Coordinates of C-alpha atoms and ligand atoms in Angstrom, one line a residue:
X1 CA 95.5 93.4 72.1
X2 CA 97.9 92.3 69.1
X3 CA 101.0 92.8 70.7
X4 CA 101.5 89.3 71.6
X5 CA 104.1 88.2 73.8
X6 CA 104.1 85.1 75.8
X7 CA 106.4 81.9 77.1
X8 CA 109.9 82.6 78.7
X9 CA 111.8 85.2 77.1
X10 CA 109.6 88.3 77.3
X11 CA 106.5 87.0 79.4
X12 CA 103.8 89.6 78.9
X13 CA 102.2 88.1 82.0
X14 CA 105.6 89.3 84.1
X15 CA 105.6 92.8 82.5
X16 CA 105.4 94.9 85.8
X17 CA 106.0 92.3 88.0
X18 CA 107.5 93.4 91.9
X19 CA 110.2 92.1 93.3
X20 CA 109.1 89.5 96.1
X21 CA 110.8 90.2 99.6
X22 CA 113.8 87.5 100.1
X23 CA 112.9 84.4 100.9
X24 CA 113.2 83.3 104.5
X25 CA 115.5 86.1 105.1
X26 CA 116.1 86.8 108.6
X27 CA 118.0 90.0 107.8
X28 CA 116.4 92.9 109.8
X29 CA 116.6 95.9 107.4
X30 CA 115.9 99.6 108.1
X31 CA 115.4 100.6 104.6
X32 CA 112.4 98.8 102.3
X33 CA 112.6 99.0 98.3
X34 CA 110.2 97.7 95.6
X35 CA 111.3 96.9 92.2
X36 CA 109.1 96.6 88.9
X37 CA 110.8 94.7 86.1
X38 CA 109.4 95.5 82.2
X39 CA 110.9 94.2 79.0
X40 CA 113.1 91.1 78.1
X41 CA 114.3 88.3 80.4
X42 CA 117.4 90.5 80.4
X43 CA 116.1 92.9 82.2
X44 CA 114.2 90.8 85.0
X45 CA 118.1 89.4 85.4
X46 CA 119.4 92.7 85.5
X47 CA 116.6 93.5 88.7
X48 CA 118.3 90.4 90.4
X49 CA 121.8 92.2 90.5
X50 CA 120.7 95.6 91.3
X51 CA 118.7 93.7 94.4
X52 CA 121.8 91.8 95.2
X53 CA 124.0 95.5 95.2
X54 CA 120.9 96.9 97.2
X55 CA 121.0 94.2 99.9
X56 CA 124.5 95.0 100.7
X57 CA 123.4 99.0 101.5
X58 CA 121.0 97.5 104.1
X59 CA 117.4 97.7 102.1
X60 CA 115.6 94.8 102.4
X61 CA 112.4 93.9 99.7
X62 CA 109.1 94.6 99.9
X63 CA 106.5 93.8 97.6
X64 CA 104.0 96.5 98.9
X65 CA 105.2 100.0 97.6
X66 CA 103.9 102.3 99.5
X67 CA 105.8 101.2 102.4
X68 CA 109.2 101.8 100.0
X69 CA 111.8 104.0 101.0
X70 CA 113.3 103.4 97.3
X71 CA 111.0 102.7 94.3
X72 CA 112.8 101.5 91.1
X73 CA 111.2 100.7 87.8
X74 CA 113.4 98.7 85.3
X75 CA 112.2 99.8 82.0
X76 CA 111.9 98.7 78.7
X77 CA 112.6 100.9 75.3
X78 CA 112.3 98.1 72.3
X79 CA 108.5 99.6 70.9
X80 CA 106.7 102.5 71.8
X81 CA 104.2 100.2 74.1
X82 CA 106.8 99.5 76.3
X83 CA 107.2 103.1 77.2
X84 CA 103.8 104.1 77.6
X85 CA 102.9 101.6 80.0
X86 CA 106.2 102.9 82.6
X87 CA 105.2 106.2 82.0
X88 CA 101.9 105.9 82.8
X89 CA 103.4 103.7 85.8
X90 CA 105.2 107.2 86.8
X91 CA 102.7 108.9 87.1
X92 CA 100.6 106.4 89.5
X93 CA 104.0 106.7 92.0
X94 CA 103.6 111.1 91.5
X95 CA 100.4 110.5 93.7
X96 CA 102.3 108.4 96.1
X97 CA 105.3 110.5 96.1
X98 CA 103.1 113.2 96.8
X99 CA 101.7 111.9 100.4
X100 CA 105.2 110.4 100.8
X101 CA 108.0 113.3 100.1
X102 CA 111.2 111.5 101.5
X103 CA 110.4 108.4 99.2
X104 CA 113.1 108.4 96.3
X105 CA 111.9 107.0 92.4
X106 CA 114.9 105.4 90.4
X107 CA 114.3 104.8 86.9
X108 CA 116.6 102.1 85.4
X109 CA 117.2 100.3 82.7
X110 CA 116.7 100.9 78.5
X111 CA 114.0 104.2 78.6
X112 CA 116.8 105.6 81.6
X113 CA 119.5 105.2 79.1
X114 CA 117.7 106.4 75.8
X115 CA 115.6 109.7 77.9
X116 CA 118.7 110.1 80.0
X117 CA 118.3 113.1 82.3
X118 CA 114.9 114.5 79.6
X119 CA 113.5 112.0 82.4
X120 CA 114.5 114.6 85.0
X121 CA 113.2 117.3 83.6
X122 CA 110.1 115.9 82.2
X123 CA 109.0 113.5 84.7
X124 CA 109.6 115.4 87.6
X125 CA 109.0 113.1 90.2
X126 CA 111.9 110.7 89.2
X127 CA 114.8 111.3 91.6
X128 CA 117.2 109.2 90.1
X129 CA 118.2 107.8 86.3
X130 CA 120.3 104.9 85.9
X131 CA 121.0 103.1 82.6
X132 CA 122.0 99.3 82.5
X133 CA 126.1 99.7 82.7
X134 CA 125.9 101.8 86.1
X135 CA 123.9 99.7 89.0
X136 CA 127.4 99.4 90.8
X137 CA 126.9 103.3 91.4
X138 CA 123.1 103.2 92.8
X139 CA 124.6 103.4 96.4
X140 CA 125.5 106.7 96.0
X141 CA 123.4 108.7 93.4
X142 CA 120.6 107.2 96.4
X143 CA 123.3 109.0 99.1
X144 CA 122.8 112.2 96.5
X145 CA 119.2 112.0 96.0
X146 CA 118.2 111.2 100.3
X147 CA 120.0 114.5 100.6
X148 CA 117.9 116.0 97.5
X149 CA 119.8 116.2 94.6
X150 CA 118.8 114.7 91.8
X151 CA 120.8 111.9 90.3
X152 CA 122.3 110.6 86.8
X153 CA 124.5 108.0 85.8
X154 CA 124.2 106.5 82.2
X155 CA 127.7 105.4 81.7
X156 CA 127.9 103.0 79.0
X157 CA 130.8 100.8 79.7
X158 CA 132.9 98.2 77.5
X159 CA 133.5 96.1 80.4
X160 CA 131.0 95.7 82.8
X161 CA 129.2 92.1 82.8
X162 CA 128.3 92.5 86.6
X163 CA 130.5 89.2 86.8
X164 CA 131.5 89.4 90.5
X165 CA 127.6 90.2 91.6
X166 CA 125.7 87.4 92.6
X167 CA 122.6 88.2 92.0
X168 CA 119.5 87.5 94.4
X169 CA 117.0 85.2 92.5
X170 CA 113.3 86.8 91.9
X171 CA 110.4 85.5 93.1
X172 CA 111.8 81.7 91.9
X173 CA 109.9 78.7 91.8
X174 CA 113.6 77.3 92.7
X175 CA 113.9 74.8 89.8
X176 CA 114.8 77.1 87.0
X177 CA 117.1 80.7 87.0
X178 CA 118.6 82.8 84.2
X179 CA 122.2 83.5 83.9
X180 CA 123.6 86.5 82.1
X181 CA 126.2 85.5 79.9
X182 CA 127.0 88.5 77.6
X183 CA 125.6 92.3 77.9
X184 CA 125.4 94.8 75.0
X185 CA 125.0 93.6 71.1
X186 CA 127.0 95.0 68.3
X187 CA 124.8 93.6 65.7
X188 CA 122.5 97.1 64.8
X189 CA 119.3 96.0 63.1
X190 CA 117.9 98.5 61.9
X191 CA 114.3 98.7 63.7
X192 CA 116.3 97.9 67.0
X193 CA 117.4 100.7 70.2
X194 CA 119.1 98.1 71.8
X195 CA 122.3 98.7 71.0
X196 CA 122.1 102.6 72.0
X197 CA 120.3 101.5 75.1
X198 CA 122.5 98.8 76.1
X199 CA 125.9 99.5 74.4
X200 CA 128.7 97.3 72.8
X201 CA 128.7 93.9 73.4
X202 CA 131.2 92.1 76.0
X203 CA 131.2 88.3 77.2
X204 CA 131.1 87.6 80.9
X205 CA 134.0 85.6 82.5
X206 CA 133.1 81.8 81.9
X207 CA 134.7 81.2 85.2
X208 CA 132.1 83.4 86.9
X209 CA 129.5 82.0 85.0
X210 CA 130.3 78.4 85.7
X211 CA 130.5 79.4 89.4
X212 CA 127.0 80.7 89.3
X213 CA 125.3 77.6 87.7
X214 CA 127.4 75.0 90.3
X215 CA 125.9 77.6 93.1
X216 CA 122.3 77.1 91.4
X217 CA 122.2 74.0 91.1
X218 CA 123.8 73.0 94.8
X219 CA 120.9 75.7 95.7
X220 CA 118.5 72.4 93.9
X221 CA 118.2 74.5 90.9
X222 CA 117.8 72.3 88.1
X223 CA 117.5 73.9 84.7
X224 CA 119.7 77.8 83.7
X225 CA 118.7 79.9 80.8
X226 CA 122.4 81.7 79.0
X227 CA 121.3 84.5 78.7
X228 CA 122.4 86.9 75.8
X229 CA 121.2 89.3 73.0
X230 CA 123.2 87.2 70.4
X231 CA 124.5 83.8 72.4
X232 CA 126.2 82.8 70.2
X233 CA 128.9 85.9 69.2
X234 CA 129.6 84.7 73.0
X235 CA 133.7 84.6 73.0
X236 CA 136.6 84.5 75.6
X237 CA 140.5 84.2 75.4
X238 CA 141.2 83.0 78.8
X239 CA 144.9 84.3 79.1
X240 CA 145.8 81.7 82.2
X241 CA 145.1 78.8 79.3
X242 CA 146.6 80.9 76.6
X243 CA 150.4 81.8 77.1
X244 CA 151.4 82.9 73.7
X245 CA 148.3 84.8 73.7
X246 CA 146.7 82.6 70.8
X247 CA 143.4 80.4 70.2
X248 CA 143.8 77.4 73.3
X249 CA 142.4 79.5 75.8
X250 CA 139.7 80.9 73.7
X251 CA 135.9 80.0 75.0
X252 CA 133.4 80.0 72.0
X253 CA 129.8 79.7 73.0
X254 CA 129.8 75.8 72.2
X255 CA 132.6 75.2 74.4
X256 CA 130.6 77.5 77.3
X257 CA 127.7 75.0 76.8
X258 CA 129.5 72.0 77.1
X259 CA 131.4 73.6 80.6
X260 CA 128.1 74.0 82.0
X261 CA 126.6 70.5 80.6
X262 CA 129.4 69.0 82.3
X263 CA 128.4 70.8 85.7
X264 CA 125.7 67.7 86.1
X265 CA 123.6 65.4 83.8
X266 CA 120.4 66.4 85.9
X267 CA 121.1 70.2 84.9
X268 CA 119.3 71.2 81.9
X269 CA 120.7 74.1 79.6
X270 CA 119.0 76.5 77.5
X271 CA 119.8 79.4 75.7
X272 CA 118.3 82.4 74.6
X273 CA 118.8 84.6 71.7
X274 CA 120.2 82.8 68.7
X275 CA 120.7 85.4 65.8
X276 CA 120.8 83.0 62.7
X277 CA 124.1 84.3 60.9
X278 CA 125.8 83.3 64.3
X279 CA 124.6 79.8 65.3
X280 CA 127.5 77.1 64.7
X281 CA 127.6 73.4 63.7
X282 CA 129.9 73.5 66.9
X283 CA 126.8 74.7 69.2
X284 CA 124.7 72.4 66.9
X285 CA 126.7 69.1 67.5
X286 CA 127.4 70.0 71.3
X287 CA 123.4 70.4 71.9
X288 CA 123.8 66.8 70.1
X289 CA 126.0 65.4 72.4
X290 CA 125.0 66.0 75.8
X291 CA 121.3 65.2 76.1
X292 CA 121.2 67.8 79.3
X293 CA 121.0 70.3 76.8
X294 CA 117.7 71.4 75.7
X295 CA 116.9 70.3 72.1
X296 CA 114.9 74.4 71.6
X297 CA 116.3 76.8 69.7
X298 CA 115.3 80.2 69.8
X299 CA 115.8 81.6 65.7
X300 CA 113.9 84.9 65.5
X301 CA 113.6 85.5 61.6
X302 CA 112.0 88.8 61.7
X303 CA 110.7 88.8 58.0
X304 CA 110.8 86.3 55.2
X305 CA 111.4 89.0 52.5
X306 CA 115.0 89.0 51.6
X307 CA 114.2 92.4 50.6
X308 CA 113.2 93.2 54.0
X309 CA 115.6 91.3 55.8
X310 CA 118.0 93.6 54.0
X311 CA 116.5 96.8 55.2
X312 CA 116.6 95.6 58.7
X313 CA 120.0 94.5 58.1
X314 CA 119.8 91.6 59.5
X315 CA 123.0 90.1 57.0
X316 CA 120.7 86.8 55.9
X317 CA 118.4 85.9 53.2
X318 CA 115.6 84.1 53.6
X319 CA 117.1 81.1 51.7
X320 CA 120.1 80.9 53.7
X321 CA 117.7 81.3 56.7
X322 CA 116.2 77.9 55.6
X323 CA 119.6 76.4 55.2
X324 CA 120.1 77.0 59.2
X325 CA 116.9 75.7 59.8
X326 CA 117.3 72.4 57.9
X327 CA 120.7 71.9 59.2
X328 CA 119.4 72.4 62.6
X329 CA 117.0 69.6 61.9
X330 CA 119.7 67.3 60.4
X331 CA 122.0 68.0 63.3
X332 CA 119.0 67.7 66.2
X333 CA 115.8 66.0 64.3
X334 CA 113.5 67.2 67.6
X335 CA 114.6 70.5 68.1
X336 CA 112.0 72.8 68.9
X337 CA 112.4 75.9 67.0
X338 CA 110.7 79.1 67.6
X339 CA 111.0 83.1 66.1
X340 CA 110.1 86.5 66.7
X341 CA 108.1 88.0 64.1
X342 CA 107.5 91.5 63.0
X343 CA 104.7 93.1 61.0
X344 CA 105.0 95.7 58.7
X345 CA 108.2 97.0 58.6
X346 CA 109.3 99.9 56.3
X347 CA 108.2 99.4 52.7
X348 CA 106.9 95.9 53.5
X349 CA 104.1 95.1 50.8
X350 CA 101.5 92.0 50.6
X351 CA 103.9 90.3 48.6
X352 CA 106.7 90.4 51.5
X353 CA 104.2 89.8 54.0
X354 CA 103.3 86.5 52.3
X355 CA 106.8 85.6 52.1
X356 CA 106.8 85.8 55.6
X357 CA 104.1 83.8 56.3
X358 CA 105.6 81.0 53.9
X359 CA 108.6 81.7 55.7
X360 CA 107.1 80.4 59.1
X361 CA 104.9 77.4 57.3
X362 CA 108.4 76.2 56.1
X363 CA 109.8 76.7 59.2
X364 CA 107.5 75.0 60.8
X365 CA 107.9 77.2 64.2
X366 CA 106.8 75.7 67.4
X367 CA 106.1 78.9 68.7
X368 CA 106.6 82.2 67.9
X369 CA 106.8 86.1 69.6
X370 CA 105.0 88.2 67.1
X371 CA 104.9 92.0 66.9
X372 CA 104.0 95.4 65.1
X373 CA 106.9 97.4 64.1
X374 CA 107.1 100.3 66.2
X375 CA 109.9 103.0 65.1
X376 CA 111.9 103.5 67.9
X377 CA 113.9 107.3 67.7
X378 CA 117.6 107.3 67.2
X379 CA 117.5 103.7 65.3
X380 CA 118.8 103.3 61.8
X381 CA 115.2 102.6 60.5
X382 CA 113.7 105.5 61.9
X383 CA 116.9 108.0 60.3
X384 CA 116.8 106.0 57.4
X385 CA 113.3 104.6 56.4
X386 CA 109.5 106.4 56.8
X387 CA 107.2 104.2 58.6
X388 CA 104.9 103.9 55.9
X389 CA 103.0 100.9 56.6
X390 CA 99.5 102.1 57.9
X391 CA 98.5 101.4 61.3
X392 CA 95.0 99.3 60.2
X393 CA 97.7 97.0 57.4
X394 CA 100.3 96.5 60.4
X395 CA 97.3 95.2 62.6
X396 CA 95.8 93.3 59.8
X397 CA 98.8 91.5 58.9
X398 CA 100.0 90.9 62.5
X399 CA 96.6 89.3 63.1
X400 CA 97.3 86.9 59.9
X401 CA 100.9 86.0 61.3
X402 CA 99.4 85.1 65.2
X403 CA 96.7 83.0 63.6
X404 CA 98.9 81.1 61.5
X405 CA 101.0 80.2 64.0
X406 CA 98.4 79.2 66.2
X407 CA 97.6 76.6 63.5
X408 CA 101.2 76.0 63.2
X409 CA 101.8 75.4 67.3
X410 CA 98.1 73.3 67.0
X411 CA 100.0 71.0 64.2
X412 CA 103.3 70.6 66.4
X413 CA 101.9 69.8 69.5
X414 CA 99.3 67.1 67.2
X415 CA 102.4 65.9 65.9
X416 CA 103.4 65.0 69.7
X417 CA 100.3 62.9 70.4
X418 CA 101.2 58.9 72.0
X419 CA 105.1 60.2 72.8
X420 CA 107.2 59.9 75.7
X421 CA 109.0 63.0 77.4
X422 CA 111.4 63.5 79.8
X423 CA 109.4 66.2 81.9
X424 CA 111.1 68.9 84.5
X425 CA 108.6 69.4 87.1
X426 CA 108.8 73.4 87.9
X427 CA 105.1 73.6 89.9
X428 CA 102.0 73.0 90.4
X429 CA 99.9 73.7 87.1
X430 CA 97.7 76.5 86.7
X431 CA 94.4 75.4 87.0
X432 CA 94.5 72.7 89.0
X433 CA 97.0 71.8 92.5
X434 CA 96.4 68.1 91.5
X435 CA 98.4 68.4 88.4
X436 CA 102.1 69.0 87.9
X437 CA 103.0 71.6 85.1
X438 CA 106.6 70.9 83.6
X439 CA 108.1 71.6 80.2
X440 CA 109.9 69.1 77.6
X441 CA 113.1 69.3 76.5
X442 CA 111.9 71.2 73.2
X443 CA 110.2 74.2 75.8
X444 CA 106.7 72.6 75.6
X445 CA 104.3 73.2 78.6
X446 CA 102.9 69.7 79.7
X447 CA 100.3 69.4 82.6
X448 CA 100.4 65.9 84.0
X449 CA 97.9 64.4 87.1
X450 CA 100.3 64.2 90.2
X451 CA 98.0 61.1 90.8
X452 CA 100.0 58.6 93.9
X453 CA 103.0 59.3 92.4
X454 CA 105.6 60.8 95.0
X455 CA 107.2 63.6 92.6
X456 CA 108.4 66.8 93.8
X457 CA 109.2 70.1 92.4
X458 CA 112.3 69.9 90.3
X459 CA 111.9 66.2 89.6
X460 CA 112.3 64.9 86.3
X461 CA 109.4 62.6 85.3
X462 CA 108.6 60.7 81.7
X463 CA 104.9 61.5 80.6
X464 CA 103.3 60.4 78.1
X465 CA 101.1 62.8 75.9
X466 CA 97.4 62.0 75.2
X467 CA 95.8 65.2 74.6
X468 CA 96.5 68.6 73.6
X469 CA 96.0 71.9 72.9
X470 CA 97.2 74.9 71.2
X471 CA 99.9 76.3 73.7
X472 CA 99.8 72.7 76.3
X473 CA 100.3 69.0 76.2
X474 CA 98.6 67.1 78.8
X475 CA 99.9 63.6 79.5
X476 CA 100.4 60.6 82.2
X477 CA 103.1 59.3 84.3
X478 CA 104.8 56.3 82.4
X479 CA 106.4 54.1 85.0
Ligands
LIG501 N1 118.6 89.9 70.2 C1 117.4 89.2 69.8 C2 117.5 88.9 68.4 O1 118.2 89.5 67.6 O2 116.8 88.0 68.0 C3 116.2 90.0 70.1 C4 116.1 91.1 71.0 S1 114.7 92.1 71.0 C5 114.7 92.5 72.8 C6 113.3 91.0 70.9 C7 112.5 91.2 69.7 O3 111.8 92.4 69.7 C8 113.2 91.2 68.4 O4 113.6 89.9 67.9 C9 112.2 91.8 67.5 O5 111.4 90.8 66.9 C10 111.4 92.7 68.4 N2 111.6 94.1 68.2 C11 112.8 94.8 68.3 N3 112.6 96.1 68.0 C12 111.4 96.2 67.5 C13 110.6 97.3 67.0 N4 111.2 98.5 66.8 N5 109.3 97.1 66.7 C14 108.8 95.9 66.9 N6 109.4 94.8 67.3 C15 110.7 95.0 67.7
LIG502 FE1 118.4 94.2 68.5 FE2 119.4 92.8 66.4 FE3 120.9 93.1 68.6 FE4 118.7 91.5 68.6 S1 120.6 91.2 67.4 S2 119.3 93.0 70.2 S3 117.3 92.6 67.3 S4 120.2 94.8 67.2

């Protein structure tokens, strides 16, 4: 399988992950639900608020579905793959529906918002569609559907940022959370539905925000992900700072970051999604200046054809592109950087795709998300452009693009060999429970032996790397 997705943002491993029941709650509930999350980290935050509104109406969690009164699947719309794989979900739950009338289906999220009620009256075993602007109203349209109506709501609001909700952390490994900063984006690329699916963009309150992270990390939280389509078009006029109404008050992203930097030095930030044309020297020289914030920036370049670039309208060149990246180097000399990729695009020839693989050599990318274009219906692309790169060229190509930057993550992590990092344990590692697994500051995986040391989960240690491979460091305690 090409599609590759892996690491933190959009973890192919998570795709279809259920909701684990609250931890040590003591809550006796009369009501069960179970919740699948698909798509972008987004979404799996999104899954944490609608559990938080369904909490309050007295369901409590289950991970095994068919004892669910309420089965919701948050869903996914960016390429056709995405879709396929919920609606062949759907039809797994028909069968289960079928033995269990009384059991509603809720479909949420991006494919509720673009199939709106088509959902209804195509899938007919989904009782409710919500899109992403409307969880505040699942408390009824469940009241509608228990008493067997069917039910829609795919409002798409200006305002809502589901600031007041706190949301009910996932299955956690209680050292690391996500926090939703912004909702929407207003930026229309052309090969992109999230705009239709998830509206216009709107910051969240900072004061809600700031509230959340000092709640994490009293919880022993010790790392948040911002979370955003476009951090850093992040913006806020606080009018209690701002009498006359002008720029005092306002909250750019960089001034967000440093408010939550400022929270504790043993909080780490990160953010995630950087569009280039947006990034500022003011977020550059902030990540600079507090060393709590994570020197990794997530740039996703999409092609290295200008001439593509421009069809996706992404508003950059690929030379001013490498301006960004150099400055980001000048500004932070170890700052991981990593991209999203996609093959194949509209029109793309050889000559484009080799820009594009240049593109990523220059960049040097530590890692990188890497796709086939997939023409999504409704987008600008799909009205404007044919899809005219073959299936077999798209695959080809996409191949090239993952096994170059295997060679390029191989090089970066050689490049790490005999240094010192400052390591946030989050677990035990995979393979073993007699190593630790933690990440760097630059969003590298390192696996260390726990060995007599006395570290816990959510400890910061300094290990030294001595080996290597493609997507881990492996290292030893320094003392
Ligand atoms: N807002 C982020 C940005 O602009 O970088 C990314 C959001 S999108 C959820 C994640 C990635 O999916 C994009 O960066 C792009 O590489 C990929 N993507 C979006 N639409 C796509 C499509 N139609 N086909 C293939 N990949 C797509
Ligand atoms: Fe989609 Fe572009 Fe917005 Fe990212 S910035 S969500 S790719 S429209």
């Amino acid at each position: 399988m090409l599609d590759l997705v892996e690491g933190k943002v959009h973890d192919e491993t998570r795709q279809g992950e259920a909701f684990a029941p609250f931890v040590g709650d003591i809550n006796h509930y009369t009501k069960k639900f179970y919740i699948e999350s698909y798509g972008c980290q987004m979404n799996f935050s999104d899954s944490e608020i609608v559990a938080s509104i369904l909490q309050k109406e007295g369901f409590g969690a289950t991970r095994n579905y068919e004892e669910a009164d309420l089965i919701l699947l948050n869903t996914c719309s960016i390429r056709e793959k995405a879709e396929l794989t919920v609606r062949k979900r759907l039809t797994e739950f028909r069968k289960i529906k079928e033995a269990n009338p009384g059991m509603v289906v809720a479909v949420l999220g991006c494919m509720a918002e673009r199939l709106k009620s088509k959902f209804l009256e195509e899938e007919k075993l989904v009782d409710i569609v919500v899109g992403p602007d409307a969880y505040r109203t699942l408390p009824v349209l469940i009241e509608e559907a228990e008493a067997g109506q069917k039910a829609v709501n795919v409002l798409l609001s200006r305002e809502e940022t589901y600031a007041d909700i706190s949301p009910v952390r996932l299955d956690s490994n209680g050292v690391t959370a996500f926090i939703s900063i912004m909702r929407g984006c207003n930026n229309m690329c052309s090969f992109c539905v999230v705009p239709f699916t998830r509206g216009r963009e709107r910051s969240r309150d900072p004061h809600s925000i700031i509230n959340e992270a000092k709640q994490l990390f009293e919880r022993g939280f010790k790392e948040v992900t911002l979370l955003g389509q476009n951090v850093d078009s992040y913006y806020w006029v606080d009018d209690s700072l701002t009498e006359t109404g002008g720029q005092q008050g306002a909250v750019t992203f960089g001034k967000l970051l440093e408010m939550v930097a400022l929270i504790s030095p043993t909080l780490r930030v990160r953010f995630s999604t950087s569009h280039p044309k947006d990034i500022t020297d003011e977020v550059l020289f902030t990540m600079s200046k507090y060393e709590n914030i994570c020197n990794y920036i997530h740039l996703p370049l999409q092609s290295g054809s200008t001439r593509v670039l421009q069809l996706m309208n992404r508003t950059y060149t690929r030379e001013w592109y490498s301006v960004k990246v150099n400055r980001i180097r000048e500004i932070i000399p170890d700052c991981g950087i990593s991209s999203d990729i996609i093959a194949g695009f509209c029109t793309e020839t050889e000559e484009d795709h080799t820009d594009t693989l240049n593109m990523m050599r220059s960049s040097a990318y530590d890692m990188s998300y890497m796709f086939f274009y997939s023409e999504r219906p409704g987008t600008l692309a799909a009205r404007r452009y044919k899809d005219d790169v073959a299936e077999d060229v798209k695959k080809k190509r996409l191949k090239e693009i993952v096994d170059l930057q295997g060679r390029l993550s191989y090089e970066s992590n050689k490049k790490d060999m005999g240094k010192t990092f400052k390591v946030l344990i989050e677990g035990n590692s995979k393979k073993s429970e007699a190593d630790w697994m933690g990440r760097s500051s630059q969003n590298k995986v390192i696996v260390f032996p726990k060995e007599n040391y006395n570290f816990e989960k959510g400890d910061y240690a300094f290990v030294k790397v001595n080996d290597f491979t493609q997507a881990t460091l492996i290292g030893e305690v320094v003392k």
